[in-house]
C-alpha positions as a printed Julia matrix, in Angstrom:
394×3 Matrix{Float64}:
   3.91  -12.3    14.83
   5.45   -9.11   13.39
   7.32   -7.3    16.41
   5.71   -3.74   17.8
   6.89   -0.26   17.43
   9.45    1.15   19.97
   6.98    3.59   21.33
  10.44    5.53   22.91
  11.52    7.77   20.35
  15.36    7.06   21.49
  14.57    3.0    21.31
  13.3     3.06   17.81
  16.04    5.27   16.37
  18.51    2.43   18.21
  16.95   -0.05   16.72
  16.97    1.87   13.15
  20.61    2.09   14.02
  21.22   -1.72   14.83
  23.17   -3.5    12.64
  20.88   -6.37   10.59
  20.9    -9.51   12.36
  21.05  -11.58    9.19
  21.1   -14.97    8.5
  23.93  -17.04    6.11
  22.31  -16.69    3.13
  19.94  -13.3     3.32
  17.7   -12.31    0.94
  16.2    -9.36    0.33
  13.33   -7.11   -1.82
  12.49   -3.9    -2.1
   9.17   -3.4    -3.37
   7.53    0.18   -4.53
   3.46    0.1    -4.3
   2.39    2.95   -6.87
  -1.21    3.7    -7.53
  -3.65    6.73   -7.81
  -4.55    8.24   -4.79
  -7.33    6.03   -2.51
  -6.29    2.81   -4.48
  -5.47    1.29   -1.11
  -1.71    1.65   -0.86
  -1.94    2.27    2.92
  -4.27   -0.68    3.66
  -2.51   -3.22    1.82
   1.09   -2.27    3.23
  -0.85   -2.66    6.82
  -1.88   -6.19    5.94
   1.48   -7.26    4.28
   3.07   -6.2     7.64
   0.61   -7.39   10.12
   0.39   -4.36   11.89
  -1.13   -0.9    11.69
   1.54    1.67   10.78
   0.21    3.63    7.71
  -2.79    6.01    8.0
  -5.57    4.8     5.87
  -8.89    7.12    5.41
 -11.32    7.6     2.62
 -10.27   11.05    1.55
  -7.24   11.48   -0.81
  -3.64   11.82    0.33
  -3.75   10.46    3.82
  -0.19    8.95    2.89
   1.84   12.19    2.75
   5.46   11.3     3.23
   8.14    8.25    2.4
   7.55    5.71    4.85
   8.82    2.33    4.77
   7.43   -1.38    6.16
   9.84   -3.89    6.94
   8.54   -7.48    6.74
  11.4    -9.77    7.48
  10.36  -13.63    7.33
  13.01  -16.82    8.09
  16.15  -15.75    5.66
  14.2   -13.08    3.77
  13.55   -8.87    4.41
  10.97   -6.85    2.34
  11.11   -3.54    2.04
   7.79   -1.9     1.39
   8.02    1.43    0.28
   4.31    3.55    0.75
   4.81    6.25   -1.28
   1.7     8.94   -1.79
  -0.68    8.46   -4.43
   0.52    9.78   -7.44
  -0.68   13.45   -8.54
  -0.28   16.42  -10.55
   1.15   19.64  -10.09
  -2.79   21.07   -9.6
  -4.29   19.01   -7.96
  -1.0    19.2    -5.01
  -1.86   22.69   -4.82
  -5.84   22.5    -4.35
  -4.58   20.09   -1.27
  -2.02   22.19   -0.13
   0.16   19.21   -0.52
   4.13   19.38   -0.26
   6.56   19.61   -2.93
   7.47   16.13   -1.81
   4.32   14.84   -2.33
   5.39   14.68   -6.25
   8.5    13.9    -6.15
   8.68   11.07   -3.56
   6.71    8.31   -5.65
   9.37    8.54   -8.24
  11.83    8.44   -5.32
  10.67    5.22   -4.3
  10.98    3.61   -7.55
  14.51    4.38   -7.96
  15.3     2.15   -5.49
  12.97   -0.37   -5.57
  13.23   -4.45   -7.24
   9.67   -4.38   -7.6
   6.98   -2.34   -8.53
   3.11   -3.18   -7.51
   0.7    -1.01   -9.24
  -2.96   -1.07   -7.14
  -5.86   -0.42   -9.05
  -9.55    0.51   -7.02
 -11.93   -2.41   -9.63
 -14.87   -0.79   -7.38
 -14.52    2.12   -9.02
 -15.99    2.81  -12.47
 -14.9     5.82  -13.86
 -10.9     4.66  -13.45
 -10.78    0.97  -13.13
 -10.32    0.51  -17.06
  -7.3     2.48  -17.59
  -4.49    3.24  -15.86
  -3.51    7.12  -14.6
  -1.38    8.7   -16.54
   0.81    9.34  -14.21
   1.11    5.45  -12.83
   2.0     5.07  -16.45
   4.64    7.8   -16.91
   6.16    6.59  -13.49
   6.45    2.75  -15.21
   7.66    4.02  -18.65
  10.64    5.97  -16.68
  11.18    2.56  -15.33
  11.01    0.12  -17.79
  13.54   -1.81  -16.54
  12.12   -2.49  -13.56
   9.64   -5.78  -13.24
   5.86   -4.38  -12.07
   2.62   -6.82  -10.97
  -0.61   -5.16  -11.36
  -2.85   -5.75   -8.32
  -6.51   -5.5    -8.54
  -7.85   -4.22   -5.25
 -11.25   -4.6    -3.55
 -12.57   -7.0    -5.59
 -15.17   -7.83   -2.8
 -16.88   -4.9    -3.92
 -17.55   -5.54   -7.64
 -20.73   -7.63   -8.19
 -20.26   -8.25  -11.59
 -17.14  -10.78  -11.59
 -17.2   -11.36  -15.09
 -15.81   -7.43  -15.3
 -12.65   -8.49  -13.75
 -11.61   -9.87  -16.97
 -12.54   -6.78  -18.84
 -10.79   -4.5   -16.77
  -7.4    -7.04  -16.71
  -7.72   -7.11  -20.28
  -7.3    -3.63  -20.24
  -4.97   -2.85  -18.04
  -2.39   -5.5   -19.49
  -3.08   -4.83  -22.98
  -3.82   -8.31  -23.15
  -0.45   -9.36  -22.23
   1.17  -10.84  -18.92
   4.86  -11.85  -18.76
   4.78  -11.87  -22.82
   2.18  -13.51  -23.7
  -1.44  -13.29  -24.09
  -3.95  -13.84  -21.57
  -5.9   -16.69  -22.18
  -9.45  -15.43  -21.29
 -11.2   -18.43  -22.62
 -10.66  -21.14  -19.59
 -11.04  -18.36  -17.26
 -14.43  -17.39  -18.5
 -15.77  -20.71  -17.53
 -16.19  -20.14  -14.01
 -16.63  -16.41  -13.16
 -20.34  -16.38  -12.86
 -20.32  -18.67   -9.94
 -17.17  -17.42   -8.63
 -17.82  -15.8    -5.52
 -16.58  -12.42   -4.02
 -14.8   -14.11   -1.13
 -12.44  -16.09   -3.73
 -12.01  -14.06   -6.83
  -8.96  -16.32   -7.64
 -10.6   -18.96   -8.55
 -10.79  -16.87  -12.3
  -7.87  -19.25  -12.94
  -6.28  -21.59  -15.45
  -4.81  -23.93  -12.01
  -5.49  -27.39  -11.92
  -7.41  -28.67   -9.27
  -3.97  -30.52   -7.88
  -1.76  -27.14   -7.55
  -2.37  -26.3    -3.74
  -0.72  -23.12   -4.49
  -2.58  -20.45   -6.04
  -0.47  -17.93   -7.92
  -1.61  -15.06   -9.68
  -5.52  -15.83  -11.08
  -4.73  -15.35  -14.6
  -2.93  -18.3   -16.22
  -0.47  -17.25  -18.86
  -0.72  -19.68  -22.34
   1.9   -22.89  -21.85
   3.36  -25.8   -23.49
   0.2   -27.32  -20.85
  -2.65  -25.98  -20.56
  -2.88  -27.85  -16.78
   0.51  -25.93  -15.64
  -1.93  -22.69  -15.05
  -0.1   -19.89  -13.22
   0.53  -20.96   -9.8
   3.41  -19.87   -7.5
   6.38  -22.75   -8.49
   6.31  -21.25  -11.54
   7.13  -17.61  -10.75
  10.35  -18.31   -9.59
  11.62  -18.15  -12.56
  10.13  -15.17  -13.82
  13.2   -12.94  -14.26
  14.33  -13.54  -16.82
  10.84  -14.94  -18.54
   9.45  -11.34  -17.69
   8.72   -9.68  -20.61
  11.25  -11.52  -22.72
  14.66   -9.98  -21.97
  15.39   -9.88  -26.02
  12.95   -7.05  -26.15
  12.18   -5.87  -22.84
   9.56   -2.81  -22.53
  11.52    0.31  -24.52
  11.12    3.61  -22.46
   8.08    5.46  -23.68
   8.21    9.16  -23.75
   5.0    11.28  -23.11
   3.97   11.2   -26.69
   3.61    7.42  -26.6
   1.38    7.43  -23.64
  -1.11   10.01  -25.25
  -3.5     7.13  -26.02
  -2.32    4.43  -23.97
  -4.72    2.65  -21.05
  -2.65   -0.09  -20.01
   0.43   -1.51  -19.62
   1.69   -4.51  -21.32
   5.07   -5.51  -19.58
   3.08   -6.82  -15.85
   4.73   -9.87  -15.09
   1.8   -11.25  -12.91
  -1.67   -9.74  -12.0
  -2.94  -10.41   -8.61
  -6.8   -10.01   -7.12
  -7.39   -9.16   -3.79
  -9.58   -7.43   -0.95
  -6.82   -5.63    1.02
  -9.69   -4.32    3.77
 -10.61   -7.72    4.54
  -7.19   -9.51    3.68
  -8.49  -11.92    1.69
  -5.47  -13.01   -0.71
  -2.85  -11.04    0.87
  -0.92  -13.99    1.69
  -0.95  -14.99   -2.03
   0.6   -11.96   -2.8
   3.14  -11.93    0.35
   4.21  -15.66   -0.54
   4.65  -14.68   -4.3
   6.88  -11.71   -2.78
   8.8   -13.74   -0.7
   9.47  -15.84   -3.57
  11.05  -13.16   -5.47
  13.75  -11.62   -2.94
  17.3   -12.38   -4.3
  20.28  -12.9    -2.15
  21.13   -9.54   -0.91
  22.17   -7.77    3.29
  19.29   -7.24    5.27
  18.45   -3.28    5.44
  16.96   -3.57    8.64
  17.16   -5.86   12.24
  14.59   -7.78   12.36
  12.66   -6.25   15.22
  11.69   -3.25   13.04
   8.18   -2.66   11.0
   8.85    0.55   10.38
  11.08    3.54    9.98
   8.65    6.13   11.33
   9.55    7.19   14.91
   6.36    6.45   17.44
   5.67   10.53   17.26
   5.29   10.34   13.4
   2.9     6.84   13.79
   0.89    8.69   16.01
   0.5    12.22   14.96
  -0.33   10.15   11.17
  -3.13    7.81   12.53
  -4.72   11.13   14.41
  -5.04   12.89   11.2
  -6.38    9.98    9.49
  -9.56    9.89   12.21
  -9.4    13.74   11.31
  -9.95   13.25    7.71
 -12.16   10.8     7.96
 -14.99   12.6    10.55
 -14.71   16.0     9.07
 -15.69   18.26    5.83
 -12.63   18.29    3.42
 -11.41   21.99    4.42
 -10.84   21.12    8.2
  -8.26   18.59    8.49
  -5.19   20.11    6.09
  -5.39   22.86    8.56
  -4.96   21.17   11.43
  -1.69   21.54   13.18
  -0.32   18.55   16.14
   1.51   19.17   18.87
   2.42   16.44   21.28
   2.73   18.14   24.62
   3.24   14.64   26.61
   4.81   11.32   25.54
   5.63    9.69   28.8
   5.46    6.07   30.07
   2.98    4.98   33.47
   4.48    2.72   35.73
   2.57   -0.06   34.48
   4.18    0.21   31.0
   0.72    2.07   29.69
   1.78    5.34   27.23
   0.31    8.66   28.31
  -0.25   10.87   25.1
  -1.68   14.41   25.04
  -2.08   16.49   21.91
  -3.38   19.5    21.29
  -4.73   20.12   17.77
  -4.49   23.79   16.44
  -7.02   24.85   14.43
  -7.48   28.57   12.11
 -11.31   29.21   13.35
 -13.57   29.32   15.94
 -16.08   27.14   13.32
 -13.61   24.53   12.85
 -12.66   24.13   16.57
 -16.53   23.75   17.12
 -16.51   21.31   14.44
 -13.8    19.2    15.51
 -15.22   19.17   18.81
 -18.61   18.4    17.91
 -21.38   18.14   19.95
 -21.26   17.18   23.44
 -17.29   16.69   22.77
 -18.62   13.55   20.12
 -16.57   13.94   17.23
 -13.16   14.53   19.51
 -13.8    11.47   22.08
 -14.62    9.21   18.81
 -11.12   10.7    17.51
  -9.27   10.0    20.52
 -10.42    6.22   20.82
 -10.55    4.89   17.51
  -6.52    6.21   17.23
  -5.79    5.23   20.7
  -6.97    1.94   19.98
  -4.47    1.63   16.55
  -1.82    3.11   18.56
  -2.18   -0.08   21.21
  -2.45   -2.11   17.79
   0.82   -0.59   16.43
   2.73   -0.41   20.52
   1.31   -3.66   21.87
   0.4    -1.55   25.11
  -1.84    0.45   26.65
  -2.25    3.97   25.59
  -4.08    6.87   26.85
  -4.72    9.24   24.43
  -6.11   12.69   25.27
  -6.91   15.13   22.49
  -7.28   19.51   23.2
  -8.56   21.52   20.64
  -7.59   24.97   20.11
  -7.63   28.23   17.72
  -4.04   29.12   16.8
């Protein structure tokens, strides 16, 4: 079970301050998930680390700072970095969104061994091309080896489009060579929404699925499953004439990206094929010192886990212009006797409308607030917490 957040501020930054308790022989990766805003960064960080730690809501740049995840399992650490979804210059300022908001993603993938790159399949009017600025950020790193990882497949109804839209995204290429669509295409009418990995070259006997989409081999019956990706490195995109770095002029007319070394299909909501993609990442740690002791999941202090997954239940129960002007302040963070956490926030707001708003009626909207995030706080803590929201006009 992944351990719980310190929820004393002093504790956690001890802990961040621990020395690694590492093994002999650690291991270690550092993995950057990139992807346009709402692909489902958040929510598929969450169920790689078995706890809730990163706000997740509906609306558009929940995520707005650096946070990391830290999954450490046996001999091996990951490091997820959630970085914000990638934006423009415009569209930061319509959300009143930091500077950091556009500068952090590429921060990430400066220091990261791998790059996952989430695409939303449920939704049509992006799902067949990549954002220009996912690709920028992966031409400016060329060097560094990227999955592509379909997201809420559950969703789509039409399976059959999950070849179309991998098609597209990959150029028709994975790890070098071409995707071989034909085997695949066998199966996806019947394939069902709960296993969308079963679009796959595997033979029945490999117990292992790997990514769904088979890459051509000497054998056909090898398909694409896990044993095989260990060698992958240096396979990648055929180190002779790895990707070249693009500049924007290349990318003018580009929609996908042909250098993925693996493509992955999943339903991050529900979980279903996380652990495919968690074993697969585990696989491809090299030796390297732990970053982190292993009782941390996160770098966030408690105050910044909880002051995020408040504003998440913000965005998510009110119009669009209400929550980026809300301002927290935690007035109490103290500890019961019994170990329970007492939490009291007041939430600032610029107008009379909004505080009505955020209220609702008969004190609805606020109580709904205050229990869905006290409940994720006792998910993230592993305690009891007693959250108790005030709303005011600053």
């Amino acid at each position: 079970h992944p351990p719980p957040v310190a929820t004393d501020k002093e504790e956690q930054k001890r802990l961040l301050e621990n020395r690694p308790d590492q093994p002999q022989n650690p291991k270690v990766l550092r993995i950057a998930i990139i992807g346009a805003p709402n692909a489902g960064k958040s929510t598929l960080s969450n169920q790689l680390l078995g706890r809730k730690v990163f706000p997740v809501s509906k609306k558009v740049h929940t995520t707005r700072c650096k946070a990391r995840g830290v999954i450490t399992h046996q001999d091996t650490q990951l490091i997820i970095l959630d970085t914000p979804g990638l934006t423009n210059p415009l569209k930061a300022k319509r959300h009143n969104l930091d500077e950091t908001m556009l500068t952090d993603p590429w921060d990430s993938m400066k220091h990261a061994d791998l790059v996952l790159v989430l695409v939303d399949v449920s939704d049509h009017w992006t799902r067949n091309s990549l954002s220009k600025e996912v690709l920028k950020c992966l031409s400016q790193f060329p060097h560094i080896p990227s999955v592509l990882v379909l997201n809420k497949v559950d969703i789509l109804k039409k399976k059959f489009l999950l070849l179309e839209i991998a098609t597209d995204l990959t150029e028709g290429i994975v790890n070098g060579k071409k995707l071989k669509v034909k085997s695949a295409l066998q199966q996806d009418s019947s394939s069902s929404a709960k296993s969308p990995l079963h679009i796959t070259q595997a033979s029945p006997e490999s117990k292992v699925p790997g990514s769904p989409f088979g890459q051509e081999r000497n054998q056909a019956q090898e398909g694409s499953d896990l044993d095989k990706s260990s060698d992958v490195g240096g396979a990648g995109t055929g180190e002779a004439q790895g990707p070249k770095h693009h500049g924007p002029e290349d990318l003018k007319d580009t929609k996908g990206w042909p250098h993925f070394q693996e493509i992955f299909m999943l339903a991050a909501l529900r979980g279903e094929e996380v652990d495919t993609l968690k074993r697969y990442l585990l696989m491809r740690a090299k030796p390297g010192p732990w970053e982190f002791h292993s009782d941390v999941l996160t770098n966030q202090s408690p105050q910044e886990i909880c002051d995020n997954i408040i504003r998440e239940k913000i965005l998510e129960y009110l119009p669009l212009e209400v929550p980026y002007g809300v301002t927290q302040v935690t007035e109490i963070w103290e500890e019961g006797e019994c170990g329970e956490l007492l939490i009291v926030q007041s939430l600032l707001v610029p107008r009379e409308s909004h505080k009505r708003m955020l209220i609702g009626r008969g004190g609805k909207v606020i109580s709904r607030i205050a229990r869905e995030a006290g409940q994720d706080l006792m998910n993230a803590f592993l305690c009891d917490v007693h959250l108790k929201l005030k709303v005011e006009v600053k």
